[in-house]
Each structure stands twice: as C-alpha cells, then as structure tokens.
C-alpha cells in the first residue's frame, strides 16, 4: 500500500504563492495614481474590449492584473455586491472598505481551500470629496489587503516602475501631468532605455471627484490623445 | 448583505455566477424579499397614496416629460410636492402614475437595473431593450394591480441609433405600446391628451414642447381633482425633464417657473387656453 507524500503546510502555501506570483508577473503592469482632482488608472492593454480597469459604483473603481477570467469574475461579483448594498440601504452606504473586505475574504478562501489560487492582484479605489478622503486598497492573490497611499503599481516588472513613480510623484499634479508620469513610468525599462507607447495601446480611466454622482470615466480616443499630447492633426 | 456570506466569509456562489446582467434576476436569488413581485399581500383592496398626471412630448431635438406634484388618497391630498418624473439613465426618463410607494420603488429598481446592465456588459442597453425591461417589471406587479395597487409608467428616451425622441406607454399587464408625438397617463390624462391633440404641431422646439406640457397639465388640473395645478403661493412647479442627444436633465425651477407664469398669465384673459 502506497502512502501519500507528506507536504508541510509551509511548503504547500509557498508552492501556491509561487504559482500565483509567476502567473501575475507574466502580465503587464497597471498603475493607480492619485492626482489633484481624483484617481487615475493606467495600464498597457491593446484590447478595447477586455478591460483591466472598470467602474464598480458611483465613486468606486476596480483595476486588476493577472488572469482575465479570474479577475473578471471578481469584478462581476463586486458590481453585484455594490449594487445590492446600494439598493438595500442607500447609495452613500457603498464603501470601498466594505468591498475590499469582501474581496479579501473571497481571495483568502480561494487561496487556502481550492487547489489552484487565483492569479490576480486587485486595486479597489474610492474617490472622496477631498484628496485626503481618497482610499486605495491593494489586494493580492492570498487575500492580503493593504491600504496604499497615493499610488500603487501592480503586475509584472512592478518594482522599477514603482521606484520611478515614487521618485517623481506629485500629489497636486493635474490629470495631464499624472498621465505623463504614468506613461513615462510604464515605458521606462530597467536598463534606462525608453520606448513609446501609443494611445491605442493604453487603457486609461479616472475617478474624477468633480463629476456629479458617477465619477468613473474612461479616457479614450481623441481625449486620451489630447491629454498625452499625441494628437494627430486633422488633414 | 441579505444573506450572511457563506463559508469563511467569502461572497456566496451566486455573486460569482457567470452571465446574468440583470439586477432584478440577481435580487431574486440574493434577496428575494426586496423584489416587489415576490411580496405576499393581504386580501382586499389597500388604500395608499396615488400619483396622478404625467405628460410626454416629442420635439425636434428629443423628448420632454412633465408631471404634476400632487398625490392623493381618496379625497385627501396626501402630498403636494411629490416628484413623479425621474431620470432612468443618461438618455431616458420615466414618469409614474398610480400607487406612489410602489411606483417609487419600481423606478429605483429600474434605475439600478439599467446601470447594472451597463456596468456588467460594458455597454448601454438599446432604448427598446430598456422599454422591454420596464415591461417585465410591470408584468411582475400584476397581482398587486388587481388589489388596487396599479403602477402605470410612461417611459421616454432619446434613441441614439435613430437620433429621435421616443415615448412608450404601458398597461397594467405589462403591454408596451410606442406612442407618437405625445402621450399622457394618470387620472388627468384624458384632459391632458385632448389639450395636446389640439395644440401639438410636428417639429416643435424643446421650449415649445415644455410650454405645451405645462399647458396640458394646467388643463388636466382644471378638470381632474386629483391633478395638482401650479402652486403659485408656494412656488411648486411641475417637474420637467428633457432628453436630447447630450443626455437627460431636469429643467431648473426658475426655467419652469417662467413658463408656468406665462401659462397662468394667458389663462387670466382666456381661462380655457
């Protein structure tokens, strides 16, 4: 009779973590950056349909890296959670903290109880009345949750991008300035070389605190080109 | 949350179910007690405040909808400044006559339904799609309508594909009918519609459509005791919402007030309009 191999819990968790980390590191990075009038999200994503950045509720947005089907599933659950909360109580009672907790519990349970952890990393961000009220939560594949201040970088190659942003970050930046910094950080290679990312390969969105009710807005097409200074002059 | 999250606090499985972009279908699983159609009612007729007249008018650049401000319960005026016209989403509005409490609840559910679909699917429902969703919600309310709790909405929006304003009316069984040029629902609707029939001309401007609607509501209030006329002493004006290609908006009170004043001044010399 064969005995199953004994695997220590430490080893089991480590293997799962390594597996999830490897999956996340393969994908491209997404940046979350607070600027004077809101929170900006930028990622490199050539697809116009398969979004990494999405609206959850009036003042709350979601950004993710990793495996699309897994974070898309979490996004749908988040929209349902928020809409149910808002319908049961009031729109003001839907908070990013509540959503981050629900995600943390869900990711934590999946990590410990299922054979395969989710290969995802998320940001849940909420824009407040004033910059000081903004909240940004970062959630990892194992359900760990951390409140971040002003900016977060997720995904593959995040360390050098994060360093780049930290060195140059200005909390009072305008949208143009924040976007310029985000794109510069994404296109900055660790060896110091730079490549150009065109507007078509970027996915960008903002939570704009000056907008009434629904703060989320995608930056697409001519507006994004204008903000990037990549405007093509009409013939 | 309606149900305690399952397992070790993770979101229950129905939150993760693929497909399903409808909020009311999700509610039916997650919190069925919140759906008006799942409610059990005592036998007999229930007396509750009723909202009255709503009018909608198509104009050259879209459509407008207006409602009076009165809610009645039998011979009592239950509320004199109730609002019965609401934005449904960025390009449509809904006005409701009938049982006020249920109507407001239905509008709230309808608003979430449209926004939920938009967020889940990443695009906005077509105007016909929105009109059909509302139809399904009214159908679900049929049992309550039989007990005197009918809700009769009027739905109007800007059709981005055809670039025109369109109006949809409903009956208590959920039947959906597209109306041309103008329509009215509620207790004073017969009078409002007759007024519009005589005054409406194709291709009216938005400002003219607002005047037509305020005039029609004045006529409804003139002959129907349940419809409230403009309250000049308290400065309570009809709620008027407009939808054009740049979205829906509620006309500010001073703008509506000026139109009301014009209508009232005209009636001073010609009470029949």
Short mmCIF file of C-alpha atoms in Angstrom, two decimals:
data_model
loop_
_atom_site.label_atom_id
_atom_site.label_comp_id
_atom_site.label_asym_id
_atom_site.label_seq_id
_atom_site.Cartn_x
_atom_site.Cartn_y
_atom_site.Cartn_z
CA UNK A 1 0.00 0.00 0.00
CA UNK A 2 1.35 3.39 -1.02
CA UNK A 3 1.41 6.24 1.46
CA UNK A 4 0.62 9.74 0.19
CA UNK A 5 3.61 12.04 0.45
CA UNK A 6 3.56 14.36 3.39
CA UNK A 7 3.72 18.02 2.38
CA UNK A 8 4.14 20.53 5.16
CA UNK A 9 1.62 23.42 5.25
CA UNK A 10 4.51 25.86 4.84
CA UNK A 11 5.59 24.13 1.65
CA UNK A 12 2.02 23.93 0.36
CA UNK A 13 1.40 27.65 0.86
CA UNK A 14 4.76 28.56 -0.58
CA UNK A 15 4.11 26.50 -3.69
CA UNK A 16 0.73 28.15 -4.16
CA UNK A 17 2.22 31.61 -3.67
CA UNK A 18 5.00 30.93 -6.14
CA UNK A 19 2.49 29.68 -8.65
CA UNK A 20 0.26 32.75 -8.29
CA UNK A 21 3.20 35.16 -8.35
CA UNK A 22 4.57 33.63 -11.54
CA UNK A 23 1.21 33.98 -13.24
CA UNK A 24 0.86 37.63 -12.20
CA UNK A 25 4.42 38.50 -13.21
CA UNK A 26 3.73 37.40 -16.78
CA UNK A 27 1.17 40.16 -17.32
CA UNK A 28 1.69 43.85 -17.94
CA UNK A 29 1.51 46.41 -15.17
CA UNK A 30 -1.35 48.64 -14.13
CA UNK A 31 -0.72 51.89 -12.31
CA UNK A 32 -3.05 53.64 -9.89
CA UNK A 33 -2.18 57.23 -9.14
CA UNK A 34 -3.99 59.90 -7.15
CA UNK A 35 -3.88 63.38 -8.69
CA UNK A 36 -5.36 66.70 -7.60
CA UNK A 37 -8.92 66.07 -8.85
CA UNK A 38 -9.20 62.33 -8.49
CA UNK A 39 -7.56 58.98 -9.10
CA UNK A 40 -6.01 57.90 -12.40
CA UNK A 41 -5.62 54.30 -13.61
CA UNK A 42 -3.32 53.45 -16.49
CA UNK A 43 -2.31 50.12 -17.96
CA UNK A 44 -0.86 48.83 -21.14
CA UNK A 45 -3.65 46.95 -22.85
CA UNK A 46 -4.03 46.73 -26.61
CA UNK A 47 -7.60 45.42 -26.30
CA UNK A 48 -10.50 47.85 -26.34
CA UNK A 49 -12.98 45.28 -25.08
CA UNK A 50 -11.22 43.21 -22.43
CA UNK A 51 -10.80 45.79 -19.71
CA UNK A 52 -8.49 45.70 -16.72
CA UNK A 53 -9.99 48.88 -15.28
CA UNK A 54 -13.70 49.17 -14.57
CA UNK A 55 -16.43 51.04 -12.78
CA UNK A 56 -17.89 49.40 -9.68
CA UNK A 57 -20.08 52.14 -8.23
CA UNK A 58 -20.59 55.90 -8.13
CA UNK A 59 -17.22 56.74 -6.58
CA UNK A 60 -15.52 53.32 -6.71
CA UNK A 61 -13.40 51.70 -9.39
CA UNK A 62 -11.56 48.45 -9.82
CA UNK A 63 -8.24 47.67 -11.51
CA UNK A 64 -6.66 44.27 -11.89
CA UNK A 65 -3.75 42.36 -13.33
CA UNK A 66 -3.31 38.64 -13.87
CA UNK A 67 -5.63 36.08 -15.35
CA UNK A 68 -8.53 37.74 -17.16
CA UNK A 69 -11.28 35.20 -16.44
CA UNK A 70 -10.46 35.24 -12.74
CA UNK A 71 -10.42 38.99 -12.19
CA UNK A 72 -13.41 39.44 -14.48
CA UNK A 73 -15.30 37.06 -12.23
CA UNK A 74 -14.30 39.14 -9.20
CA UNK A 75 -15.35 42.31 -10.98
CA UNK A 76 -18.85 40.96 -11.66
CA UNK A 77 -19.14 39.88 -8.03
CA UNK A 78 -18.05 43.37 -6.96
CA UNK A 79 -20.65 45.12 -9.12
CA UNK A 80 -23.34 42.81 -7.72
CA UNK A 81 -22.15 43.42 -4.17
CA UNK A 82 -22.16 47.19 -4.63
CA UNK A 83 -25.49 47.41 -6.43
CA UNK A 84 -27.15 45.15 -3.84
CA UNK A 85 -25.75 47.21 -0.96
CA UNK A 86 -26.81 50.47 -2.56
CA UNK A 87 -30.30 49.16 -3.29
CA UNK A 88 -30.79 47.68 0.20
CA UNK A 89 -29.54 50.74 2.05
CA UNK A 90 -28.51 53.90 0.26
CA UNK A 91 -26.04 54.80 -2.45
CA UNK A 92 -23.83 56.51 0.13
CA UNK A 93 -23.57 53.29 2.14
CA UNK A 94 -21.49 51.53 -0.51
CA UNK A 95 -17.86 51.88 0.51
CA UNK A 96 -14.57 50.70 -0.92
CA UNK A 97 -13.64 49.36 2.51
CA UNK A 98 -16.64 47.01 2.51
CA UNK A 99 -15.85 45.86 -0.99
CA UNK A 100 -12.14 45.36 -0.21
CA UNK A 101 -13.14 43.23 2.78
CA UNK A 102 -15.46 41.09 0.68
CA UNK A 103 -12.71 40.60 -1.90
CA UNK A 104 -10.15 39.81 0.78
CA UNK A 105 -12.38 37.13 2.29
CA UNK A 106 -13.10 35.66 -1.12
CA UNK A 107 -9.50 35.59 -2.29
CA UNK A 108 -8.33 34.24 1.06
CA UNK A 109 -10.83 31.39 0.97
CA UNK A 110 -9.93 30.50 -2.60
CA UNK A 111 -6.24 30.56 -1.73
CA UNK A 112 -6.47 28.24 1.24
CA UNK A 113 -9.28 25.95 0.20
CA UNK A 114 -9.00 25.38 -3.51
CA UNK A 115 -6.23 23.55 -5.33
CA UNK A 116 -5.42 26.48 -7.54
CA UNK A 117 -5.15 30.03 -6.23
CA UNK A 118 -6.36 32.98 -8.30
CA UNK A 119 -3.50 34.54 -10.25
CA UNK A 120 -4.70 38.08 -9.73
CA UNK A 121 -3.88 41.29 -7.97
CA UNK A 122 -6.51 43.99 -7.49
CA UNK A 123 -6.88 47.61 -6.59
CA UNK A 124 -10.15 48.93 -5.20
CA UNK A 125 -10.15 52.72 -5.14
CA UNK A 126 -12.67 55.28 -3.96
CA UNK A 127 -12.53 58.96 -4.64
CA UNK A 128 -13.61 61.25 -1.80
CA UNK A 129 -14.86 64.81 -1.50
CA UNK A 130 -11.30 65.97 -0.86
CA UNK A 131 -7.96 64.40 -1.78
CA UNK A 132 -7.46 63.44 1.87
CA UNK A 133 -10.60 61.27 1.72
CA UNK A 134 -9.40 59.16 -1.21
CA UNK A 135 -8.93 55.48 -0.42
CA UNK A 136 -6.87 52.97 -2.32
CA UNK A 137 -6.78 49.30 -1.30
CA UNK A 138 -4.50 46.73 -2.84
CA UNK A 139 -5.43 43.05 -2.66
CA UNK A 140 -3.20 40.15 -3.51
CA UNK A 141 -3.90 36.54 -4.60
CA UNK A 142 -3.91 35.22 -0.99
CA UNK A 143 -6.42 37.70 0.34
CA UNK A 144 -3.94 40.06 1.94
CA UNK A 145 -5.21 43.58 1.87
CA UNK A 146 -3.31 46.79 2.36
CA UNK A 147 -4.30 50.42 2.28
CA UNK A 148 -2.00 52.26 -0.07
CA UNK A 149 -1.16 55.93 -0.11
CA UNK A 150 -1.42 57.95 -3.26
CA UNK A 151 -0.07 55.39 -5.76
CA UNK A 152 0.23 51.66 -6.48
CA UNK A 153 1.84 49.61 -9.22
CA UNK A 154 0.69 46.05 -9.83
CA UNK A 155 1.72 43.29 -12.22
CA UNK A 156 4.93 42.14 -13.86
CA UNK A 157 8.01 44.33 -13.60
CA UNK A 158 6.32 46.45 -10.95
CA UNK A 159 9.42 47.22 -8.82
CA UNK A 160 11.29 49.55 -11.21
CA UNK A 161 8.03 51.22 -12.27
CA UNK A 162 7.12 51.80 -8.64
CA UNK A 163 10.54 53.27 -7.89
CA UNK A 164 10.23 55.55 -10.91
CA UNK A 165 6.84 56.81 -9.76
CA UNK A 166 7.86 57.25 -6.11
CA UNK A 167 10.81 59.45 -7.10
CA UNK A 168 8.74 61.79 -9.24
CA UNK A 169 5.30 61.70 -7.65
CA UNK A 170 3.47 64.98 -7.04
CA UNK A 171 0.11 64.78 -5.20
CA UNK A 172 -1.04 68.11 -6.65
CA UNK A 173 -0.42 67.11 -10.25
CA UNK A 174 -3.02 67.85 -12.89
CA UNK A 175 -4.53 65.00 -14.92
CA UNK A 176 -2.12 65.68 -17.81
CA UNK A 177 0.88 65.63 -15.50
CA UNK A 178 -0.24 62.45 -13.73
CA UNK A 179 -0.88 60.73 -17.05
CA UNK A 180 2.51 61.83 -18.36
CA UNK A 181 4.21 60.38 -15.29
CA UNK A 182 2.24 57.12 -15.55
CA UNK A 183 3.06 56.61 -19.21
CA UNK A 184 6.70 57.54 -18.67
CA UNK A 185 6.90 55.00 -15.85
CA UNK A 186 5.34 52.25 -17.96
CA UNK A 187 7.62 52.91 -20.91
CA UNK A 188 10.74 53.18 -18.78
CA UNK A 189 12.83 49.99 -18.98
CA UNK A 190 15.09 48.97 -16.06
CA UNK A 191 18.21 49.47 -18.19
CA UNK A 192 17.34 53.12 -18.70
CA UNK A 193 16.05 52.83 -22.27
CA UNK A 194 12.63 54.22 -23.23
CA UNK A 195 10.06 53.04 -25.70
CA UNK A 196 6.98 54.84 -26.97
CA UNK A 197 3.52 53.58 -26.06
CA UNK A 198 0.82 54.89 -28.37
CA UNK A 199 -2.61 55.94 -27.12
CA UNK A 200 -4.14 52.90 -28.83
CA UNK A 201 -2.14 50.53 -26.61
CA UNK A 202 -3.14 52.23 -23.38
CA UNK A 203 -6.14 51.64 -21.19
CA UNK A 204 -6.78 54.67 -19.01
CA UNK A 205 -9.63 55.80 -16.79
CA UNK A 206 -10.23 58.24 -13.96
CA UNK A 207 -12.36 58.62 -10.89
CA UNK A 208 -12.95 62.35 -11.20
CA UNK A 209 -14.18 63.90 -7.95
CA UNK A 210 -15.56 66.95 -9.81
CA UNK A 211 -18.10 64.83 -11.72
CA UNK A 212 -21.60 64.52 -10.26
CA UNK A 213 -22.61 61.05 -8.98
CA UNK A 214 -20.80 58.64 -11.32
CA UNK A 215 -17.15 59.67 -11.04
CA UNK A 216 -15.77 56.94 -13.29
CA UNK A 217 -14.83 57.87 -16.83
CA UNK A 218 -12.74 56.08 -19.42
CA UNK A 219 -10.13 58.13 -21.23
CA UNK A 220 -10.36 57.04 -24.82
CA UNK A 221 -9.89 58.21 -28.41
CA UNK A 222 -9.24 61.89 -29.13
CA UNK A 223 -9.44 62.92 -25.47
CA UNK A 224 -6.68 60.50 -24.47
CA UNK A 225 -4.52 61.56 -27.43
CA UNK A 226 -5.01 65.18 -26.48
CA UNK A 227 -4.08 64.52 -22.86
CA UNK A 228 -0.98 62.61 -23.98
CA UNK A 229 0.00 65.30 -26.45
CA UNK A 230 -0.13 62.67 -29.22
CA UNK A 231 -2.84 64.50 -31.08
CA UNK A 232 -2.88 63.77 -34.79
CA UNK A 233 -3.62 66.97 -36.69
CA UNK A 234 -6.66 66.54 -38.93
CA UNK A 235 -5.76 66.57 -42.61
CA UNK B 1 -25.96 41.84 2.78
CA UNK B 2 -29.21 39.95 2.70
CA UNK B 3 -27.61 36.63 3.44
CA UNK B 4 -24.62 36.01 5.62
CA UNK B 5 -21.69 35.39 3.31
CA UNK B 6 -21.14 31.67 3.01
CA UNK B 7 -18.12 29.58 4.01
CA UNK B 8 -15.43 31.60 5.66
CA UNK B 9 -16.89 34.95 4.83
CA UNK B 10 -16.37 34.80 1.08
CA UNK B 11 -19.06 36.13 -1.22
CA UNK B 12 -21.70 33.43 -1.87
CA UNK B 13 -21.63 31.50 -5.14
CA UNK B 14 -24.44 33.46 -6.81
CA UNK B 15 -22.25 36.57 -6.72
CA UNK B 16 -19.81 34.73 -8.96
CA UNK B 17 -22.31 33.12 -11.34
CA UNK B 18 -21.31 33.88 -14.93
CA UNK B 19 -23.71 35.59 -17.34
CA UNK B 20 -26.69 37.34 -15.78
CA UNK B 21 -26.53 41.08 -16.37
CA UNK B 22 -29.96 41.69 -14.85
CA UNK B 23 -30.07 43.13 -11.34
CA UNK B 24 -33.65 42.02 -10.66
CA UNK B 25 -32.75 38.44 -11.61
CA UNK B 26 -29.80 38.63 -9.23
CA UNK B 27 -32.09 40.02 -6.50
CA UNK B 28 -34.47 37.10 -6.99
CA UNK B 29 -31.63 34.82 -5.83
CA UNK B 30 -29.71 37.05 -3.42
CA UNK B 31 -32.54 38.88 -1.65
CA UNK B 32 -35.97 37.85 -3.00
CA UNK B 33 -37.76 39.79 -0.25
CA UNK B 34 -36.61 43.01 -1.90
CA UNK B 35 -38.49 42.31 -5.12
CA UNK B 36 -41.99 43.84 -5.18
CA UNK B 37 -43.32 40.89 -7.20
CA UNK B 38 -42.30 38.38 -4.51
CA UNK B 39 -44.34 40.02 -1.82
CA UNK B 40 -47.46 38.46 -0.35
CA UNK B 41 -50.41 40.75 0.19
CA UNK B 42 -53.39 40.50 2.49
CA UNK B 43 -56.70 40.02 0.65
CA UNK B 44 -58.82 43.05 -0.13
CA UNK B 45 -58.14 46.46 -1.57
CA UNK B 46 -55.42 48.56 0.02
CA UNK B 47 -55.70 52.34 0.19
CA UNK B 48 -52.43 54.16 -0.42
CA UNK B 49 -51.39 57.50 -1.94
CA UNK B 50 -51.75 57.74 -5.70
CA UNK B 51 -49.78 59.85 -8.09
CA UNK B 52 -51.64 61.40 -10.96
CA UNK B 53 -50.86 63.00 -14.32
CA UNK B 54 -47.71 62.63 -16.46
CA UNK B 55 -47.29 64.00 -19.99
CA UNK B 56 -44.53 63.46 -22.56
CA UNK B 57 -43.97 65.41 -25.76
CA UNK B 58 -41.57 64.64 -28.64
CA UNK B 59 -39.82 67.65 -30.12
CA UNK B 60 -37.30 68.35 -32.87
CA UNK B 61 -34.22 67.52 -30.80
CA UNK B 62 -35.55 64.90 -28.37
CA UNK B 63 -38.36 64.46 -25.90
CA UNK B 64 -39.56 66.06 -22.65
CA UNK B 65 -41.63 64.66 -19.81
CA UNK B 66 -43.54 66.57 -17.16
CA UNK B 67 -45.57 65.58 -14.13
CA UNK B 68 -47.77 67.47 -11.68
CA UNK B 69 -46.85 67.42 -7.98
CA UNK B 70 -49.95 66.02 -6.32
CA UNK B 71 -50.50 62.67 -4.60
CA UNK B 72 -54.00 61.85 -3.38
CA UNK B 73 -55.53 59.31 -1.05
CA UNK B 74 -59.27 59.32 -1.55
CA UNK B 75 -60.35 62.92 -1.09
CA UNK B 76 -57.21 63.89 0.82
CA UNK B 77 -54.19 65.48 -0.79
CA UNK B 78 -51.50 63.15 0.55
CA UNK B 79 -48.60 65.24 -0.70
CA UNK B 80 -48.42 68.48 -2.64
CA UNK B 81 -44.81 68.36 -3.80
CA UNK B 82 -44.26 64.72 -4.73
CA UNK B 83 -41.92 64.02 -7.65
CA UNK B 84 -43.14 61.55 -10.25
CA UNK B 85 -40.71 62.06 -13.12
CA UNK B 86 -37.22 60.59 -12.74
CA UNK B 87 -34.11 60.06 -14.82
CA UNK B 88 -33.88 56.36 -15.71
CA UNK B 89 -30.33 56.70 -17.02
CA UNK B 90 -28.33 59.20 -19.08
CA UNK B 91 -30.64 59.00 -22.10
CA UNK B 92 -34.06 58.13 -20.75
CA UNK B 93 -36.64 59.28 -18.21
CA UNK B 94 -39.56 57.59 -16.55
CA UNK B 95 -42.70 59.08 -15.05
CA UNK B 96 -45.15 57.11 -12.96
CA UNK B 97 -48.83 57.35 -12.22
CA UNK B 98 -50.56 55.02 -9.78
CA UNK B 99 -49.65 53.81 -6.29
CA UNK B 100 -46.89 56.20 -5.24
CA UNK B 101 -44.95 53.93 -2.90
CA UNK B 102 -44.74 51.05 -5.36
CA UNK B 103 -44.03 53.41 -8.23
CA UNK B 104 -41.06 55.00 -6.49
CA UNK B 105 -39.74 51.55 -5.59
CA UNK B 106 -40.14 50.38 -9.17
CA UNK B 107 -38.31 53.41 -10.52
CA UNK B 108 -35.45 52.82 -8.10
CA UNK B 109 -35.18 49.19 -9.17
CA UNK B 110 -35.38 50.19 -12.83
CA UNK B 111 -32.57 52.74 -12.43
CA UNK B 112 -30.31 50.17 -10.78
CA UNK B 113 -31.30 47.61 -13.41
CA UNK B 114 -30.14 49.85 -16.28
CA UNK B 115 -26.91 50.92 -14.60
CA UNK B 116 -26.17 47.35 -13.52
CA UNK B 117 -26.52 46.10 -17.08
CA UNK B 118 -24.24 48.87 -18.31
CA UNK B 119 -21.52 48.02 -15.81
CA UNK B 120 -21.77 44.25 -16.23
CA UNK B 121 -21.83 44.27 -20.02
CA UNK B 122 -19.73 47.34 -20.71
CA UNK B 123 -22.31 48.93 -22.97
CA UNK B 124 -25.69 50.65 -22.65
CA UNK B 125 -28.97 48.86 -23.40
CA UNK B 126 -30.82 49.97 -26.52
CA UNK B 127 -33.89 52.15 -25.93
CA UNK B 128 -36.15 49.24 -26.91
CA UNK B 129 -34.23 46.99 -24.53
CA UNK B 130 -34.84 49.43 -21.67
CA UNK B 131 -38.54 49.71 -22.57
CA UNK B 132 -38.83 45.91 -22.54
CA UNK B 133 -37.17 45.61 -19.12
CA UNK B 134 -39.72 48.04 -17.71
CA UNK B 135 -42.47 45.98 -19.31
CA UNK B 136 -41.28 42.87 -17.48
CA UNK B 137 -41.26 44.73 -14.17
CA UNK B 138 -44.85 45.88 -14.60
CA UNK B 139 -45.92 42.37 -15.56
CA UNK B 140 -44.48 41.20 -12.24
CA UNK B 141 -46.73 43.67 -10.45
CA UNK B 142 -50.00 42.36 -11.93
CA UNK B 143 -51.17 40.63 -8.74
CA UNK B 144 -50.84 43.89 -6.83
CA UNK B 145 -52.56 45.84 -9.58
CA UNK B 146 -55.56 43.53 -9.07
CA UNK B 147 -55.72 44.73 -5.48
CA UNK B 148 -55.81 48.37 -6.40
CA UNK B 149 -52.04 48.91 -6.34
CA UNK B 150 -51.54 49.51 -10.03
CA UNK B 151 -48.45 51.27 -11.33
CA UNK B 152 -48.68 52.83 -14.78
CA UNK B 153 -45.44 54.27 -16.08
CA UNK B 154 -44.65 56.41 -19.07
CA UNK B 155 -41.18 55.91 -20.49
CA UNK B 156 -39.37 58.27 -22.86
CA UNK B 157 -35.86 58.46 -24.15
CA UNK B 158 -33.51 59.55 -26.85
CA UNK B 159 -32.82 56.76 -29.34
CA UNK B 160 -29.13 57.17 -30.16
CA UNK B 161 -29.43 54.96 -33.23
CA UNK B 162 -32.28 56.82 -34.89
CA UNK B 163 -31.38 60.16 -33.23
CA UNK B 164 -35.02 60.75 -32.24
CA UNK B 165 -37.02 61.09 -29.06
CA UNK B 166 -39.46 58.20 -28.44
CA UNK B 167 -42.28 57.57 -25.97
CA UNK B 168 -43.54 54.22 -24.64
CA UNK B 169 -46.72 53.65 -22.67
CA UNK B 170 -47.76 50.56 -20.72
CA UNK B 171 -50.86 48.87 -19.40
CA UNK B 172 -51.12 47.00 -16.08
CA UNK B 173 -50.43 43.64 -17.76
CA UNK B 174 -47.05 44.87 -18.99
CA UNK B 175 -48.22 45.56 -22.52
CA UNK B 176 -45.86 48.04 -24.16
CA UNK B 177 -47.00 50.50 -26.81
CA UNK B 178 -44.97 53.04 -28.70
CA UNK B 179 -46.66 56.44 -28.82
CA UNK B 180 -46.12 59.04 -31.48
CA UNK B 181 -45.65 62.76 -30.84
CA UNK B 182 -47.15 62.90 -27.34
CA UNK B 183 -48.85 60.88 -24.65
CA UNK B 184 -50.20 61.17 -21.13
CA UNK B 185 -51.00 58.75 -18.30
CA UNK B 186 -52.79 59.06 -14.97
CA UNK B 187 -56.13 60.31 -13.74
CA UNK B 188 -55.95 63.63 -15.60
CA UNK B 189 -54.56 62.10 -18.79
CA UNK B 190 -57.79 62.33 -20.80
CA UNK B 191 -57.83 66.11 -20.40
CA UNK B 192 -54.09 66.50 -20.90
CA UNK B 193 -54.16 64.40 -24.07
CA UNK B 194 -57.09 66.34 -25.52
CA UNK B 195 -55.23 69.58 -24.85
CA UNK B 196 -52.09 68.26 -26.55
CA UNK B 197 -54.08 66.95 -29.51
CA UNK B 198 -55.35 70.44 -30.29
CA UNK B 199 -52.08 72.29 -29.72
CA UNK B 200 -49.34 69.88 -30.88
CA UNK B 201 -47.57 70.52 -34.20
CA UNK B 202 -44.83 68.38 -35.75
CA UNK B 203 -41.31 69.69 -35.32
CA UNK B 204 -41.91 71.85 -32.23
CA UNK B 205 -38.80 73.09 -30.41
CA UNK B 206 -37.87 71.99 -26.89
CA UNK B 207 -39.08 75.28 -25.40
CA UNK B 208 -42.41 74.98 -27.23
CA UNK B 209 -42.75 71.36 -26.04
CA UNK B 210 -42.23 72.47 -22.42
CA UNK B 211 -44.95 75.11 -22.84
CA UNK B 212 -47.28 72.50 -24.39
CA UNK B 213 -46.68 70.14 -21.47
CA UNK B 214 -47.27 72.80 -18.81
CA UNK B 215 -50.41 73.91 -20.65
CA UNK B 216 -51.65 70.30 -20.80
CA UNK B 217 -51.02 69.81 -17.07
CA UNK B 218 -52.92 73.03 -16.37
CA UNK B 219 -55.88 71.67 -18.36
CA UNK B 220 -55.67 68.34 -16.52
CA UNK B 221 -55.70 70.13 -13.15
CA UNK B 222 -58.58 72.29 -14.34
CA UNK B 223 -60.87 69.27 -14.79
CA UNK B 224 -59.38 66.50 -12.65
CA UNK B 225 -59.45 66.98 -8.87
CA UNK B 226 -56.55 64.56 -8.34
CA UNK B 227 -54.14 66.54 -10.51
CA UNK B 228 -52.40 69.48 -8.90
CA UNK B 229 -52.22 72.79 -10.73
CA UNK B 230 -49.23 75.11 -10.42
CA UNK B 231 -49.00 76.26 -6.78
CA UNK B 232 -48.21 79.96 -7.17
CA UNK B 233 -48.24 80.73 -3.45
CA UNK B 234 -45.76 78.00 -2.51
CA UNK B 235 -43.94 78.19 -5.84
CA UNK B 236 -44.29 74.47 -6.53
CA UNK B 237 -43.92 73.84 -10.25
CA UNK B 238 -44.31 70.67 -12.30
CA UNK B 239 -41.19 68.50 -12.61
CA UNK B 240 -39.97 68.75 -16.19
CA UNK B 241 -37.18 66.54 -17.57
CA UNK B 242 -35.72 66.79 -21.03
CA UNK B 243 -33.70 64.25 -23.03
CA UNK B 244 -31.64 65.17 -26.07
CA UNK B 245 -28.52 63.78 -27.72
CA UNK B 246 -26.47 65.36 -24.93
CA UNK B 247 -28.30 63.40 -22.21
CA UNK B 248 -31.14 63.87 -19.78
CA UNK B 249 -31.52 66.82 -17.44
CA UNK B 250 -34.09 68.23 -15.09
CA UNK B 251 -35.13 71.72 -16.05
CA UNK B 252 -34.25 74.14 -13.25
CA UNK B 253 -37.12 75.57 -11.21
CA UNK B 254 -36.67 79.15 -12.43
CA UNK B 255 -36.92 77.99 -16.05
CA UNK B 256 -40.12 76.01 -15.39
CA UNK B 257 -41.43 78.81 -13.15
CA UNK B 258 -41.16 81.31 -16.02
CA UNK B 259 -43.16 79.01 -18.33
CA UNK B 260 -45.79 78.43 -15.62
CA UNK B 261 -46.09 82.19 -15.11
CA UNK B 262 -46.66 82.71 -18.85
CA UNK B 263 -49.34 80.00 -18.93
CA UNK B 264 -51.11 81.42 -15.86
CA UNK B 265 -50.98 84.96 -17.29
CA UNK B 266 -52.53 83.77 -20.55
CA UNK B 267 -55.31 81.97 -18.65
CA UNK B 268 -56.17 85.22 -16.84
CA UNK B 269 -57.73 86.51 -20.05
CA UNK B 270 -58.58 83.17 -21.66
CA UNK B 271 -59.35 80.54 -18.96
CA UNK B 272 -59.90 77.76 -21.50
CA UNK B 273 -56.46 78.21 -23.04
#
